[in-house]
Amino acid sequence: MMNSSWQAGWCCAGLLSAICCLTLLAAEPDAKSPYLRNPDSEAKAEEEMKPYVQQIRDTDVKFEMIPIHGGEFLMGSPEDEEGRKEDEGPQHLVKVAPFWMGKCEVTWDEYDTWRLSLDVQRRKLIGRQNDDVDKAADAVTRATKEYTDMTFGMGHDGFPAISMTQVAAKMYCEWLTAKTGHYYRLPTEAEWEYACRAGTTTAYSFGDDASQLDEYAWSYDNSDETYHKVGLKKPNPWGLYDMHGNVAEWVLDRYDPTFYQQAPKDAAAVAPYCVPNGEEYPRIVRGGSWNDDPEELRSAARTASTPDWKIQDPQLPQSIWYLTDAHFVGFRVVRPLVPPTKEEIKDLVLYPDIPENLRK
């Protein structure tokens, strides 16, 4: 069972993901299914995994998932990598299980379907009666209404959702699970880096030359100080867009600068994951953003959340949903080939864990 020990294995490990580019694939959703499940989303073994498009019921919103085969990789950065920080080492062998990952970051179109209950509104407009799937999805807690425009004037349709807490991102995954009938969650830090590297060992998934970054990512150097629509740059070798830059992406892990030092030296760490401990900070985002310098966009770069990310929040207690000062933070989802049990969800803190200081 996965825990903060690097020796721990996660039998439910795997990635899933989604939400972003609307490239339609060959298979179409089953219109008779309350989940609108795409036939290509069904797989019992790794060799059966295919890319698929998931549509959200009663809406036009769709997202695409990419299969990521399981394997081993060197996590962290070598000591001579330019821009390297101490918390990126030592490098260590890691093994992850297969999963699907979102082709792009979760967009406002997708996120607002949950956040603003747009699915419920659409269902009422067409006059469809609630069924058991609706009741399960509607029972998932939704974010309270924001007190300011959370896009901060940077764009909405087709742009990545931003400024959500890790709790909000995890709650979205819980709703998406109920809505689609497939289990979705945030990736672990190890799964995220494995997918970002896409079989490479260089600083970036395209090599070591940061001068090529403009072709693959939005960073402070080329973003004009704003985020951009998802999927406009080149993808990484596994077909994932914006893994470098645009918005930094939440992962499941608690941040521990010495966590890599606990990795076994004579074997691969199986599905490592630093389990949250109930504290709001620090948690981890990966990939860097439109507001970061190129070295922060490297595959191994780690960023820890801080209270400054919502220092201007006027609420007391501060919001469990919004980060007023983290216009650079978003997320993407993953779907493990083997979903976790209820016990694993509890033991591994995969559920939306509201920190004690934010409980009312």
Tab-separated table of C-alpha atoms in Angstrom:
chain	number	residue	atom	x	y	z
A	1	MET	CA	0.000	0.000	0.000
A	2	MET	CA	1.347	3.438	-0.825
A	3	ASN	CA	2.502	5.646	2.001
A	4	SER	CA	5.275	8.156	2.653
A	5	SER	CA	7.842	5.395	2.512
A	6	TRP	CA	9.604	4.920	-0.794
A	7	GLN	CA	9.408	1.185	-0.297
A	8	ALA	CA	5.641	1.270	-0.477
A	9	GLY	CA	3.901	0.006	-3.566
A	10	TRP	CA	0.679	1.396	-4.862
A	11	CYS	CA	-1.389	-1.351	-6.393
A	12	CYS	CA	-3.863	1.223	-7.673
A	13	ALA	CA	-1.190	3.367	-9.232
A	14	GLY	CA	-1.702	4.482	-12.752
A	15	LEU	CA	-2.573	7.675	-14.349
A	16	LEU	CA	-5.537	9.094	-15.878
A	17	SER	CA	-6.078	12.377	-17.235
A	18	ALA	CA	-7.911	14.558	-19.373
A	19	ILE	CA	-9.537	17.612	-20.377
A	20	CYS	CA	-8.447	19.819	-22.980
A	21	CYS	CA	-7.914	19.439	-26.664
A	22	LEU	CA	-11.100	18.367	-28.393
A	23	THR	CA	-9.592	16.148	-31.062
A	24	LEU	CA	-12.242	13.513	-31.740
A	25	LEU	CA	-11.154	9.930	-32.060
A	26	ALA	CA	-12.648	7.095	-34.056
A	27	ALA	CA	-14.991	5.733	-31.389
A	28	GLU	CA	-18.027	7.722	-30.273
A	29	PRO	CA	-19.716	7.719	-26.829
A	30	ASP	CA	-22.609	5.361	-26.252
A	31	ALA	CA	-25.597	7.734	-26.349
A	32	LYS	CA	-27.672	5.254	-24.336
A	33	SER	CA	-25.218	5.197	-21.453
A	34	PRO	CA	-25.860	7.655	-18.598
A	35	TYR	CA	-22.081	8.003	-18.421
A	36	LEU	CA	-21.690	8.697	-22.183
A	37	ARG	CA	-18.837	6.230	-21.956
A	38	ASN	CA	-16.591	5.935	-24.993
A	39	PRO	CA	-15.929	2.292	-26.023
A	40	ASP	CA	-12.220	3.123	-26.339
A	41	SER	CA	-12.124	3.983	-22.641
A	42	GLU	CA	-12.677	0.344	-21.690
A	43	ALA	CA	-9.605	-1.753	-20.920
A	44	LYS	CA	-8.841	-4.625	-18.570
A	45	ALA	CA	-5.151	-4.915	-19.452
A	46	GLU	CA	-2.409	-2.470	-20.385
A	47	GLU	CA	-2.214	-3.667	-23.983
A	48	GLU	CA	-5.909	-2.800	-24.432
A	49	MET	CA	-5.512	0.857	-23.432
A	50	LYS	CA	-6.374	3.415	-26.137
A	51	PRO	CA	-6.747	7.184	-26.350
A	52	TYR	CA	-10.338	8.233	-25.818
A	53	VAL	CA	-12.622	11.257	-25.661
A	54	GLN	CA	-15.029	11.645	-22.744
A	55	GLN	CA	-18.078	13.877	-23.075
A	56	ILE	CA	-19.781	15.368	-20.022
A	57	ARG	CA	-23.464	14.476	-20.040
A	58	ASP	CA	-25.969	17.235	-20.938
A	59	THR	CA	-23.156	19.506	-22.140
A	60	ASP	CA	-20.947	19.974	-25.188
A	61	VAL	CA	-17.833	19.701	-23.019
A	62	LYS	CA	-15.338	16.985	-23.987
A	63	PHE	CA	-11.809	16.084	-22.948
A	64	GLU	CA	-9.235	13.663	-24.301
A	65	MET	CA	-7.229	11.078	-22.387
A	66	ILE	CA	-3.906	9.562	-23.499
A	67	PRO	CA	-2.747	6.077	-22.390
A	68	ILE	CA	0.556	6.062	-20.506
A	69	HIS	CA	2.130	2.622	-20.279
A	70	GLY	CA	3.756	1.600	-17.028
A	71	GLY	CA	7.519	1.431	-16.658
A	72	GLU	CA	10.636	2.600	-14.848
A	73	PHE	CA	12.511	5.905	-15.065
A	74	LEU	CA	15.146	7.956	-13.266
A	75	MET	CA	13.334	10.556	-11.179
A	76	GLY	CA	15.026	13.815	-10.250
A	77	SER	CA	17.883	15.665	-11.939
A	78	PRO	CA	21.630	15.011	-12.261
A	79	GLU	CA	23.880	17.245	-10.157
A	80	ASP	CA	25.262	19.038	-13.221
A	81	GLU	CA	21.858	20.010	-14.713
A	82	GLU	CA	21.587	23.768	-15.193
A	83	GLY	CA	19.068	25.330	-12.828
A	84	ARG	CA	18.987	22.260	-10.559
A	85	LYS	CA	17.861	22.632	-6.929
A	86	GLU	CA	18.840	20.503	-3.967
A	87	ASP	CA	15.352	18.979	-3.574
A	88	GLU	CA	15.620	17.327	-7.018
A	89	GLY	CA	18.077	14.722	-5.817
A	90	PRO	CA	19.419	12.254	-5.493
A	91	GLN	CA	18.247	10.718	-8.744
A	92	HIS	CA	16.589	7.375	-8.122
A	93	LEU	CA	14.866	4.617	-10.051
A	94	VAL	CA	11.059	4.675	-9.886
A	95	LYS	CA	8.449	2.243	-11.163
A	96	VAL	CA	4.913	3.359	-12.044
A	97	ALA	CA	1.825	1.445	-13.154
A	98	PRO	CA	-0.154	2.241	-16.342
A	99	PHE	CA	-2.665	5.078	-16.445
A	100	TRP	CA	-4.409	7.498	-18.743
A	101	MET	CA	-3.516	11.186	-18.511
A	102	GLY	CA	-5.285	14.290	-19.732
A	103	LYS	CA	-3.934	15.361	-23.097
A	104	CYS	CA	-4.196	18.946	-21.902
A	105	GLU	CA	-4.713	20.848	-18.694
A	106	VAL	CA	-8.269	21.060	-17.348
A	107	THR	CA	-9.945	24.052	-18.984
A	108	TRP	CA	-12.454	26.535	-17.612
A	109	ASP	CA	-15.078	24.923	-19.876
A	110	GLU	CA	-14.650	21.668	-17.979
A	111	TYR	CA	-13.996	23.071	-14.526
A	112	ASP	CA	-16.976	25.445	-14.553
A	113	THR	CA	-19.309	22.578	-15.403
A	114	TRP	CA	-18.661	21.416	-11.832
A	115	ARG	CA	-17.839	24.727	-10.147
A	116	LEU	CA	-20.892	26.629	-11.403
A	117	SER	CA	-23.225	23.589	-11.650
A	118	LEU	CA	-23.653	24.132	-15.389
A	119	ASP	CA	-24.511	20.467	-15.858
A	120	VAL	CA	-27.443	20.846	-13.465
A	121	GLN	CA	-28.643	23.968	-15.275
A	122	ARG	CA	-28.471	22.256	-18.663
A	123	ARG	CA	-30.378	19.241	-17.328
A	124	LYS	CA	-33.168	21.516	-16.107
A	125	LEU	CA	-33.287	23.387	-19.417
A	126	ILE	CA	-33.818	20.212	-21.430
A	127	GLY	CA	-36.302	18.890	-18.876
A	128	ARG	CA	-34.514	15.623	-18.105
A	129	GLN	CA	-35.320	13.953	-14.781
A	130	ASN	CA	-32.544	13.067	-12.347
A	131	ASP	CA	-31.333	9.483	-12.371
A	132	ASP	CA	-28.947	7.666	-10.041
A	133	VAL	CA	-25.870	8.967	-11.887
A	134	ASP	CA	-27.092	12.548	-11.561
A	135	LYS	CA	-27.827	12.084	-7.869
A	136	ALA	CA	-24.325	10.739	-7.203
A	137	ALA	CA	-22.654	13.611	-9.071
A	138	ASP	CA	-24.932	16.253	-7.530
A	139	ALA	CA	-24.051	14.960	-4.061
A	140	VAL	CA	-20.396	15.982	-4.536
A	141	THR	CA	-19.678	19.335	-2.879
A	142	ARG	CA	-19.231	22.260	-5.279
A	143	ALA	CA	-17.140	25.383	-4.823
A	144	THR	CA	-18.741	28.427	-3.284
A	145	LYS	CA	-19.239	31.431	-5.547
A	146	GLU	CA	-16.056	33.363	-6.176
A	147	TYR	CA	-15.744	36.962	-5.003
A	148	THR	CA	-13.838	38.128	-8.086
A	149	ASP	CA	-13.334	37.045	-11.703
A	150	MET	CA	-11.058	34.026	-11.278
A	151	THR	CA	-9.735	34.346	-14.845
A	152	PHE	CA	-8.397	37.773	-13.877
A	153	GLY	CA	-9.234	38.942	-17.391
A	154	MET	CA	-6.796	36.530	-19.032
A	155	GLY	CA	-9.361	34.466	-20.989
A	156	HIS	CA	-11.941	31.739	-20.429
A	157	ASP	CA	-13.082	29.479	-23.293
A	158	GLY	CA	-10.314	27.025	-24.106
A	159	PHE	CA	-7.974	28.420	-21.440
A	160	PRO	CA	-6.711	26.415	-18.452
A	161	ALA	CA	-8.614	26.783	-15.205
A	162	ILE	CA	-6.481	28.484	-12.557
A	163	SER	CA	-6.262	29.656	-8.960
A	164	MET	CA	-7.909	26.623	-7.372
A	165	THR	CA	-6.659	25.007	-4.187
A	166	GLN	CA	-5.541	21.392	-4.196
A	167	VAL	CA	-8.763	20.591	-2.300
A	168	ALA	CA	-10.812	22.093	-5.143
A	169	ALA	CA	-8.874	20.128	-7.772
A	170	LYS	CA	-9.411	16.905	-5.814
A	171	MET	CA	-13.120	17.658	-5.399
A	172	TYR	CA	-13.432	18.196	-9.152
A	173	CYS	CA	-11.896	14.744	-9.661
A	174	GLU	CA	-14.412	13.236	-7.248
A	175	TRP	CA	-17.269	14.840	-9.191
A	176	LEU	CA	-15.795	13.735	-12.526
A	177	THR	CA	-15.591	10.171	-11.206
A	178	ALA	CA	-19.284	10.194	-10.275
A	179	LYS	CA	-20.215	11.864	-13.552
A	180	THR	CA	-18.365	9.469	-15.861
A	181	GLY	CA	-18.270	6.208	-13.916
A	182	HIS	CA	-14.484	6.038	-14.329
A	183	TYR	CA	-12.130	6.812	-11.440
A	184	TYR	CA	-10.202	10.075	-11.879
A	185	ARG	CA	-7.700	11.772	-9.597
A	186	LEU	CA	-4.648	14.013	-9.580
A	187	PRO	CA	-1.361	12.336	-10.564
A	188	THR	CA	1.288	11.579	-7.999
A	189	GLU	CA	4.481	13.556	-8.346
A	190	ALA	CA	6.247	10.465	-9.686
A	191	GLU	CA	3.524	9.766	-12.259
A	192	TRP	CA	3.602	13.389	-13.362
A	193	GLU	CA	7.368	13.422	-13.961
A	194	TYR	CA	7.249	10.036	-15.699
A	195	ALA	CA	4.614	11.346	-18.134
A	196	CYS	CA	6.389	14.676	-18.589
A	197	ARG	CA	9.718	13.071	-19.426
A	198	ALA	CA	8.035	10.658	-21.849
A	199	GLY	CA	11.064	8.404	-22.003
A	200	THR	CA	13.664	11.190	-22.043
A	201	THR	CA	16.469	11.852	-19.559
A	202	THR	CA	17.188	15.467	-20.489
A	203	ALA	CA	16.264	18.687	-18.670
A	204	TYR	CA	13.174	19.078	-20.848
A	205	SER	CA	11.223	16.470	-22.812
A	206	PHE	CA	12.700	17.937	-26.020
A	207	GLY	CA	16.336	18.078	-24.856
A	208	ASP	CA	18.663	20.260	-22.789
A	209	ASP	CA	18.626	23.381	-24.949
A	210	ALA	CA	16.358	25.926	-23.255
A	211	SER	CA	16.465	28.087	-26.384
A	212	GLN	CA	13.986	25.628	-27.935
A	213	LEU	CA	11.476	26.160	-25.135
A	214	ASP	CA	9.372	28.638	-27.114
A	215	GLU	CA	8.294	25.806	-29.421
A	216	TYR	CA	6.911	23.736	-26.529
A	217	ALA	CA	5.941	26.011	-23.668
A	218	TRP	CA	4.653	29.337	-22.401
A	219	SER	CA	7.101	30.831	-19.895
A	220	TYR	CA	7.825	34.319	-18.614
A	221	ASP	CA	10.038	34.890	-21.662
A	222	ASN	CA	7.252	34.517	-24.266
A	223	SER	CA	3.880	34.635	-22.483
A	224	ASP	CA	3.316	38.414	-22.349
A	225	GLU	CA	2.511	37.844	-18.677
A	226	THR	CA	-0.646	35.797	-19.224
A	227	TYR	CA	-1.690	32.193	-19.714
A	228	HIS	CA	-2.737	30.910	-23.158
A	229	LYS	CA	-5.230	28.470	-24.611
A	230	VAL	CA	-4.250	24.853	-24.075
A	231	GLY	CA	-2.586	22.811	-26.789
A	232	LEU	CA	-1.067	25.627	-28.873
A	233	LYS	CA	2.556	24.517	-28.514
A	234	LYS	CA	4.221	21.262	-29.569
A	235	PRO	CA	3.396	18.175	-27.441
A	236	ASN	CA	5.946	15.999	-25.681
A	237	PRO	CA	6.916	12.621	-27.222
A	238	TRP	CA	3.851	10.918	-25.691
A	239	GLY	CA	1.390	13.453	-27.067
A	240	LEU	CA	0.810	15.505	-23.910
A	241	TYR	CA	0.530	19.275	-24.294
A	242	ASP	CA	1.735	22.033	-21.947
A	243	MET	CA	3.557	19.712	-19.562
A	244	HIS	CA	6.169	22.473	-19.536
A	245	GLY	CA	4.728	25.879	-18.727
A	246	ASN	CA	1.356	27.543	-19.327
A	247	VAL	CA	0.102	26.700	-15.811
A	248	ALA	CA	1.829	24.761	-13.055
A	249	GLU	CA	-0.109	21.598	-12.201
A	250	TRP	CA	-1.237	20.199	-8.859
A	251	VAL	CA	-0.115	16.695	-7.925
A	252	LEU	CA	-1.277	14.628	-4.935
A	253	ASP	CA	1.886	14.853	-2.865
A	254	ARG	CA	2.830	16.758	0.215
A	255	TYR	CA	6.124	18.585	-0.310
A	256	ASP	CA	9.123	17.230	1.590
A	257	PRO	CA	12.506	18.589	0.389
A	258	THR	CA	14.259	15.446	1.673
A	259	PHE	CA	11.774	12.885	0.355
A	260	TYR	CA	14.014	11.667	-2.471
A	261	GLN	CA	16.695	10.794	0.079
A	262	GLN	CA	14.406	8.041	1.378
A	263	ALA	CA	14.442	6.192	-1.959
A	264	PRO	CA	15.955	2.690	-1.978
A	265	LYS	CA	19.470	2.596	-3.378
A	266	ASP	CA	19.434	-0.969	-4.698
A	267	ALA	CA	15.942	-1.235	-6.243
A	268	ALA	CA	13.221	0.783	-7.904
A	269	ALA	CA	10.859	2.749	-5.673
A	270	VAL	CA	7.384	1.408	-6.485
A	271	ALA	CA	4.798	4.170	-6.927
A	272	PRO	CA	6.372	6.580	-4.411
A	273	TYR	CA	4.029	9.165	-2.923
A	274	CYS	CA	4.439	11.591	-0.025
A	275	VAL	CA	1.068	11.295	1.712
A	276	PRO	CA	-0.551	14.518	3.002
A	277	ASN	CA	-0.431	14.959	6.774
A	278	GLY	CA	-3.416	17.262	7.336
A	279	GLU	CA	-1.464	20.498	6.910
A	280	GLU	CA	-2.522	22.919	4.165
A	281	TYR	CA	1.079	23.739	3.226
A	282	PRO	CA	3.270	22.779	1.569
A	283	ARG	CA	1.789	20.718	-1.282
A	284	ILE	CA	3.346	20.365	-4.757
A	285	VAL	CA	2.767	21.764	-8.237
A	286	ARG	CA	4.817	20.667	-11.237
A	287	GLY	CA	5.777	21.917	-14.693
A	288	GLY	CA	6.246	25.619	-14.106
A	289	SER	CA	4.029	28.299	-15.617
A	290	TRP	CA	3.649	31.330	-17.861
A	291	ASN	CA	5.015	33.352	-14.946
A	292	ASP	CA	8.221	31.335	-14.460
A	293	ASP	CA	11.722	31.452	-15.888
A	294	PRO	CA	12.781	28.530	-18.134
A	295	GLU	CA	14.672	26.623	-15.433
A	296	GLU	CA	11.438	26.300	-13.432
A	297	LEU	CA	9.856	24.456	-16.393
A	298	ARG	CA	12.338	21.560	-16.363
A	299	SER	CA	10.961	18.022	-16.030
A	300	ALA	CA	12.493	17.593	-12.557
A	301	ALA	CA	11.648	21.044	-11.143
A	302	ARG	CA	9.507	21.014	-7.972
A	303	THR	CA	7.474	23.889	-6.525
A	304	ALA	CA	5.996	23.930	-3.018
A	305	SER	CA	2.794	25.818	-2.233
A	306	THR	CA	2.934	28.648	0.325
A	307	PRO	CA	0.435	30.829	2.258
A	308	ASP	CA	1.401	33.701	-0.054
A	309	TRP	CA	-0.673	32.031	-2.778
A	310	LYS	CA	-3.800	33.486	-1.172
A	311	ILE	CA	-2.436	36.315	0.909
A	312	GLN	CA	-5.064	38.732	-0.440
A	313	ASP	CA	-7.994	36.441	0.354
A	314	PRO	CA	-10.409	38.660	2.353
A	315	GLN	CA	-12.369	35.758	3.856
A	316	LEU	CA	-11.984	34.558	7.446
A	317	PRO	CA	-11.247	31.727	7.525
A	318	GLN	CA	-9.623	31.850	4.108
A	319	SER	CA	-11.268	30.025	1.213
A	320	ILE	CA	-10.889	26.274	0.835
A	321	TRP	CA	-11.528	26.691	-2.913
A	322	TYR	CA	-9.603	29.672	-4.324
A	323	LEU	CA	-6.024	30.946	-4.437
A	324	THR	CA	-6.262	34.702	-4.973
A	325	ASP	CA	-2.541	35.086	-5.699
A	326	ALA	CA	-1.783	31.905	-7.662
A	327	HIS	CA	-2.860	32.912	-11.168
A	328	PHE	CA	-0.267	30.424	-12.400
A	329	VAL	CA	-1.678	27.205	-10.853
A	330	GLY	CA	-3.958	24.684	-12.590
A	331	PHE	CA	-4.123	20.889	-12.945
A	332	ARG	CA	-4.762	17.906	-15.196
A	333	VAL	CA	-6.350	14.591	-14.305
A	334	VAL	CA	-5.276	10.973	-14.534
A	335	ARG	CA	-7.136	7.690	-14.518
A	336	PRO	CA	-5.304	4.575	-13.245
A	337	LEU	CA	-5.876	1.371	-15.180
A	338	VAL	CA	-6.552	-0.302	-11.819
A	339	PRO	CA	-8.723	1.985	-9.680
A	340	PRO	CA	-8.178	2.125	-5.916
A	341	THR	CA	-10.419	0.515	-3.317
A	342	LYS	CA	-12.388	2.611	-0.830
A	343	GLU	CA	-9.831	1.658	1.820
A	344	GLU	CA	-6.936	2.830	-0.359
A	345	ILE	CA	-8.681	6.124	-1.092
A	346	LYS	CA	-8.942	6.704	2.656
A	347	ASP	CA	-5.497	5.431	3.651
A	348	LEU	CA	-3.704	7.305	0.856
A	349	VAL	CA	-5.683	10.524	1.339
A	350	LEU	CA	-6.870	10.514	-2.274
A	351	TYR	CA	-10.112	12.202	-1.245
A	352	PRO	CA	-10.509	16.015	-0.918
A	353	ASP	CA	-8.799	16.559	2.454
A	354	ILE	CA	-9.826	19.891	3.960
A	355	PRO	CA	-7.085	21.166	6.317
A	356	GLU	CA	-8.203	21.639	9.913
A	357	ASN	CA	-7.518	25.396	9.853
A	358	LEU	CA	-10.042	25.811	7.006
A	359	ARG	CA	-12.855	23.811	8.573
A	360	LYS	CA	-15.772	25.933	9.732
